[in-house]
PDB file of C-alpha atoms in Angstrom:
ATOM      1  CA  MET A  28     -45.171 -10.185  -0.597  1.00 54.00           C
ATOM      2  CA  ALA A  29     -47.860  -8.469   0.926  1.00 60.00           C
ATOM      3  CA  VAL A  30     -47.012  -4.757   2.556  1.00 59.00           C
ATOM      4  CA  HIS A  31     -49.613  -3.240   5.064  1.00 56.00           C
ATOM      5  CA  LYS A  32     -49.215   0.243   6.001  1.00 57.00           C
ATOM      6  CA  LEU A  33     -50.295   1.500   9.022  1.00 53.00           C
ATOM      7  CA  ASN A  34     -52.482   4.413   9.392  1.00 54.00           C
ATOM      8  CA  LEU A  35     -51.403   7.173  12.200  1.00 50.00           C
ATOM      9  CA  ASP A  36     -55.671   7.000  12.814  1.00 50.00           C
ATOM     10  CA  GLU A  37     -55.386   3.436  13.618  1.00 46.00           C
ATOM     11  CA  PHE A  38     -53.694   4.849  17.213  1.00 46.00           C
ATOM     12  CA  ASP A  39     -55.700   7.191  17.672  1.00 51.00           C
ATOM     13  CA  GLU A  40     -58.332   5.376  19.562  1.00 57.00           C
ATOM     14  CA  ILE A  41     -59.366   6.888  22.800  1.00 60.00           C
ATOM     15  CA  ASP A  42     -60.242   4.296  25.600  1.00 82.00           C
ATOM     16  CA  TYR A  43     -61.057   6.726  27.933  1.00 90.00           C
ATOM     17  CA  ASN A  44     -64.266   8.342  29.419  1.00 93.00           C
ATOM     18  CA  LEU A  45     -63.877  11.786  30.848  1.00 95.00           C
ATOM     19  CA  ILE A  46     -66.203  13.470  33.357  1.00 97.00           C
ATOM     20  CA  ALA A  47     -66.514  17.469  34.087  1.00 97.00           C
ATOM     21  CA  ILE A  48     -67.112  18.253  37.501  1.00 97.00           C
ATOM     22  CA  HIS A  49     -68.538  21.505  38.855  1.00 97.00           C
ATOM     23  CA  THR A  50     -67.762  22.193  42.402  1.00 96.00           C
ATOM     24  CA  SER A  51     -66.843  24.312  45.304  1.00 95.00           C
ATOM     25  CA  LEU A  52     -64.708  21.800  47.368  1.00 95.00           C
ATOM     26  CA  GLU A  53     -61.250  21.509  47.693  1.00 95.00           C
ATOM     27  CA  ASP A  54     -59.568  18.347  45.994  1.00 95.00           C
ATOM     28  CA  TYR A  55     -58.803  16.110  48.702  1.00 96.00           C
ATOM     29  CA  ARG A  56     -62.748  16.511  50.116  1.00 96.00           C
ATOM     30  CA  LEU A  57     -63.592  15.477  46.859  1.00 97.00           C
ATOM     31  CA  ALA A  58     -62.121  12.587  46.522  1.00 97.00           C
ATOM     32  CA  TYR A  59     -63.167  11.647  49.932  1.00 97.00           C
ATOM     33  CA  PHE A  60     -66.898  12.257  48.823  1.00 97.00           C
ATOM     34  CA  ILE A  61     -66.189   9.989  45.510  1.00 97.00           C
ATOM     35  CA  ASN A  62     -64.607   7.131  47.373  1.00 96.00           C
ATOM     36  CA  GLN A  63     -67.463   7.098  49.945  1.00 96.00           C
ATOM     37  CA  GLN A  64     -69.917   6.777  47.049  1.00 95.00           C
ATOM     38  CA  LEU A  65     -68.396   4.740  44.262  1.00 94.00           C
ATOM     39  CA  PRO A  66     -66.384   1.502  45.413  1.00 91.00           C
ATOM     40  CA  ILE A  67     -62.846   3.433  44.553  1.00 95.00           C
ATOM     41  CA  ASN A  68     -60.352   4.829  46.764  1.00 96.00           C
ATOM     42  CA  LEU A  69     -58.501   7.631  45.453  1.00 96.00           C
ATOM     43  CA  ALA A  70     -55.353   8.710  46.509  1.00 95.00           C
ATOM     44  CA  LYS A  71     -53.038  11.388  46.276  1.00 94.00           C
ATOM     45  CA  ASN A  72     -50.954  10.816  43.642  1.00 90.00           C
ATOM     46  CA  ALA A  73     -46.929  12.201  44.555  1.00 86.00           C
ATOM     47  CA  ASP A  74     -46.841  12.213  40.287  1.00 84.00           C
ATOM     48  CA  GLU A  75     -49.197  15.924  39.750  1.00 83.00           C
ATOM     49  CA  VAL A  76     -50.277  16.595  35.610  1.00 85.00           C
ATOM     50  CA  GLN A  77     -47.527  18.652  34.632  1.00 82.00           C
ATOM     51  CA  ILE A  78     -47.955  20.924  31.537  1.00 78.00           C
ATOM     52  CA  ASN A  79     -46.352  23.632  29.573  1.00 74.00           C
ATOM     53  CA  ILE A  80     -47.721  27.169  29.384  1.00 71.00           C
ATOM     54  CA  LYS A  81     -46.318  30.507  28.268  1.00 68.00           C
ATOM     55  CA  GLU A  82     -45.590  31.948  31.371  1.00 65.00           C
ATOM     56  CA  GLY A  83     -43.261  28.681  32.063  1.00 67.00           C
ATOM     57  CA  GLU A  84     -44.950  25.355  33.448  1.00 77.00           C
ATOM     58  CA  THR A  85     -47.544  24.180  36.029  1.00 85.00           C
ATOM     59  CA  LYS A  86     -49.004  21.338  38.019  1.00 89.00           C
ATOM     60  CA  PHE A  87     -52.540  20.338  38.190  1.00 92.00           C
ATOM     61  CA  SER A  88     -53.354  18.177  41.457  1.00 93.00           C
ATOM     62  CA  ARG A  89     -54.132  14.328  40.645  1.00 94.00           C
ATOM     63  CA  PHE A  90     -55.795  11.497  42.593  1.00 96.00           C
ATOM     64  CA  TYR A  91     -55.265   7.887  41.304  1.00 96.00           C
ATOM     65  CA  TYR A  92     -56.945   4.552  42.057  1.00 96.00           C
ATOM     66  CA  TYR A  93     -56.054   1.104  39.620  1.00 94.00           C
ATOM     67  CA  ASP A  94     -58.782  -1.558  40.288  1.00 92.00           C
ATOM     68  CA  GLU A  95     -56.866  -4.555  39.437  1.00 91.00           C
ATOM     69  CA  GLU A  96     -60.185  -6.831  39.260  1.00 90.00           C
ATOM     70  CA  ASN A  97     -61.832  -4.768  36.648  1.00 87.00           C
ATOM     71  CA  THR A  98     -58.694  -3.384  34.942  1.00 90.00           C
ATOM     72  CA  VAL A  99     -59.899   0.395  35.603  1.00 93.00           C
ATOM     73  CA  ALA A 100     -57.575   3.445  36.289  1.00 94.00           C
ATOM     74  CA  TRP A 101     -59.407   6.116  37.958  1.00 96.00           C
ATOM     75  CA  ASN A 102     -57.986   9.654  37.654  1.00 96.00           C
ATOM     76  CA  LEU A 103     -59.635  12.605  39.609  1.00 97.00           C
ATOM     77  CA  VAL A 104     -57.588  15.954  38.251  1.00 96.00           C
ATOM     78  CA  GLN A 105     -57.652  19.381  38.801  1.00 95.00           C
ATOM     79  CA  ASN A 106     -58.986  21.764  35.548  1.00 94.00           C
ATOM     80  CA  ILE A 107     -57.743  24.863  37.136  1.00 92.00           C
ATOM     81  CA  ASN A 108     -54.721  25.853  38.306  1.00 89.00           C
ATOM     82  CA  GLU A 109     -53.529  29.738  39.684  1.00 84.00           C
ATOM     83  CA  VAL A 110     -49.803  30.621  38.562  1.00 80.00           C
ATOM     84  CA  ILE A 111     -48.184  33.612  40.061  1.00 74.00           C
ATOM     85  CA  SER A 112     -45.410  35.438  37.934  1.00 70.00           C
ATOM     86  CA  GLU A 113     -43.438  37.882  39.838  1.00 68.00           C
ATOM     87  CA  LYS A 114     -43.028  41.160  38.631  1.00 63.00           C
ATOM     88  CA  ASN A 115     -39.676  42.925  38.509  1.00 59.00           C
ATOM     89  CA  GLU A 116     -39.253  46.708  39.488  1.00 57.00           C
ATOM     90  CA  GLN A 117     -36.176  48.064  39.357  1.00 58.00           C
ATOM     91  CA  VAL A 118     -37.707  51.537  40.930  1.00 57.00           C
ATOM     92  CA  GLN A 119     -36.895  53.245  44.000  1.00 61.00           C
ATOM     93  CA  ASN A 120     -40.111  53.794  46.263  1.00 62.00           C
ATOM     94  CA  LEU A 121     -41.539  53.482  49.802  1.00 60.00           C
ATOM     95  CA  PHE A 122     -42.277  49.697  48.570  1.00 59.00           C
ATOM     96  CA  SER A 123     -39.684  49.005  47.162  1.00 60.00           C
ATOM     97  CA  ASN A 124     -38.655  45.988  49.203  1.00 60.00           C
ATOM     98  CA  THR A 125     -42.011  44.430  47.926  1.00 61.00           C
ATOM     99  CA  ASN A 126     -42.600  41.662  45.764  1.00 61.00           C
ATOM    100  CA  GLU A 127     -45.477  41.883  43.483  1.00 66.00           C
ATOM    101  CA  GLY A 128     -47.125  38.450  41.768  1.00 70.00           C
ATOM    102  CA  ILE A 129     -49.745  38.559  38.775  1.00 76.00           C
ATOM    103  CA  SER A 130     -51.837  36.172  39.022  1.00 76.00           C
ATOM    104  CA  THR A 131     -52.834  34.253  36.019  1.00 84.00           C
ATOM    105  CA  LYS A 132     -55.448  30.955  35.627  1.00 88.00           C
ATOM    106  CA  VAL A 133     -54.549  28.282  33.687  1.00 89.00           C
ATOM    107  CA  TYR A 134     -56.570  25.263  32.346  1.00 92.00           C
ATOM    108  CA  LEU A 135     -55.518  21.942  32.241  1.00 92.00           C
ATOM    109  CA  LEU A 136     -58.424  21.586  29.826  1.00 93.00           C
ATOM    110  CA  PRO A 137     -58.909  25.352  28.464  1.00 91.00           C
ATOM    111  CA  GLU A 138     -61.964  24.359  26.107  1.00 93.00           C
ATOM    112  CA  PHE A 139     -63.597  23.866  29.253  1.00 94.00           C
ATOM    113  CA  LYS A 140     -62.879  26.451  31.766  1.00 94.00           C
ATOM    114  CA  LYS A 141     -66.186  26.172  33.960  1.00 95.00           C
ATOM    115  CA  ALA A 142     -65.516  22.712  34.872  1.00 96.00           C
ATOM    116  CA  ASP A 143     -63.476  22.650  38.339  1.00 97.00           C
ATOM    117  CA  TYR A 144     -62.293  19.068  37.905  1.00 97.00           C
ATOM    118  CA  PHE A 145     -62.267  15.898  35.785  1.00 97.00           C
ATOM    119  CA  LEU A 146     -62.760  12.178  36.302  1.00 97.00           C
ATOM    120  CA  LYS A 147     -60.791  10.215  33.348  1.00 95.00           C
ATOM    121  CA  ILE A 148     -61.592   6.477  33.936  1.00 95.00           C
ATOM    122  CA  ASP A 149     -59.216   4.350  31.652  1.00 93.00           C
ATOM    123  CA  SER A 150     -60.582   1.122  31.224  1.00 88.00           C
ATOM    124  CA  ASN A 151     -60.974  -1.456  27.881  1.00 79.00           C
ATOM    125  CA  ASN A 152     -63.706  -2.805  29.757  1.00 80.00           C
ATOM    126  CA  SER A 153     -67.359  -1.327  29.259  1.00 78.00           C
ATOM    127  CA  ILE A 154     -68.042   0.944  32.290  1.00 85.00           C
ATOM    128  CA  ASP A 155     -71.632   2.230  33.102  1.00 91.00           C
ATOM    129  CA  ILE A 156     -70.613   5.876  32.809  1.00 93.00           C
ATOM    130  CA  ASN A 157     -74.347   6.784  32.949  1.00 94.00           C
ATOM    131  CA  GLU A 158     -74.619   5.334  36.210  1.00 95.00           C
ATOM    132  CA  ILE A 159     -71.216   7.174  37.676  1.00 95.00           C
ATOM    133  CA  LYS A 160     -72.532  10.492  36.638  1.00 96.00           C
ATOM    134  CA  VAL A 161     -76.031   9.841  38.220  1.00 96.00           C
ATOM    135  CA  ILE A 162     -74.073   8.887  41.705  1.00 96.00           C
ATOM    136  CA  LEU A 163     -71.653  11.813  41.229  1.00 96.00           C
ATOM    137  CA  ASN A 164     -74.697  14.520  40.795  1.00 96.00           C
ATOM    138  CA  THR A 165     -75.800  12.814  44.487  1.00 96.00           C
ATOM    139  CA  ILE A 166     -73.288  14.369  46.036  1.00 95.00           C
ATOM    140  CA  ASP A 167     -74.208  17.255  48.404  1.00 92.00           C
ATOM    141  CA  ASN A 168     -71.229  19.656  47.003  1.00 92.00           C
ATOM    142  CA  ILE A 169     -70.753  18.625  43.407  1.00 96.00           C
ATOM    143  CA  THR A 170     -73.131  21.333  41.632  1.00 96.00           C
ATOM    144  CA  THR A 171     -73.237  18.971  38.500  1.00 96.00           C
ATOM    145  CA  ALA A 172     -71.213  16.005  36.806  1.00 97.00           C
ATOM    146  CA  TYR A 173     -71.901  15.119  33.083  1.00 96.00           C
ATOM    147  CA  THR A 174     -69.598  13.349  30.478  1.00 95.00           C
ATOM    148  CA  VAL A 175     -67.107  15.250  27.864  1.00 94.00           C
ATOM    149  CA  GLU A 176     -67.602  14.250  24.202  1.00 91.00           C
ATOM    150  CA  THR A 177     -63.783  13.341  23.727  1.00 84.00           C
ATOM    151  CA  LYS A 178     -64.311  14.903  20.181  1.00 85.00           C
ATOM    152  CA  GLN A 179     -64.657  18.076  21.213  1.00 83.00           C
ATOM    153  CA  ILE A 180     -61.538  18.157  23.422  1.00 89.00           C
ATOM    154  CA  LYS A 181     -59.114  20.142  21.732  1.00 88.00           C
ATOM    155  CA  SER A 182     -55.810  19.514  24.143  1.00 86.00           C
ATOM    156  CA  LYS A 183     -55.756  15.807  24.648  1.00 86.00           C
ATOM    157  CA  ASN A 184     -51.915  15.889  25.247  1.00 84.00           C
ATOM    158  CA  ASN A 185     -52.659  17.917  28.289  1.00 85.00           C
ATOM    159  CA  LEU A 186     -54.794  14.217  29.201  1.00 88.00           C
ATOM    160  CA  ILE A 187     -51.732  11.638  28.740  1.00 85.00           C
ATOM    161  CA  PHE A 188     -51.018  10.621  31.839  1.00 77.00           C
TER     162      PHE A 188
END
């Protein structure tokens, strides 16, 4: 009887492409412009990307579209979010009724702090990522869009959604 050993590296195949997007646009406006340029229809997804951080947990907005014809899942995900932690003070003074909050920036992929959004394209088929990148760079309010090498991503677990 032959025994086949499974190697965990066999399951670590990456079947998605990731494009980092730098823009000052709000998420819904960016999704609108992407929908105009690409043959997709990104829509706000109720299931936001949720990750645990030392301050608690935070959620990142997500727009989703599934292309059944080509079996491609498109996810536009926010990379930067702001977490406000309440500061409790037991001091009685003139401003004792005010709540102070400490604002902290949190990143979906901390190793790419300059990127505002990521376009994650899940596909088993070959997709022309360079063409998508060129189209994204033609959108006026996008400063730049570039592919991210998946080997550079240290926090890959944050991209499981």
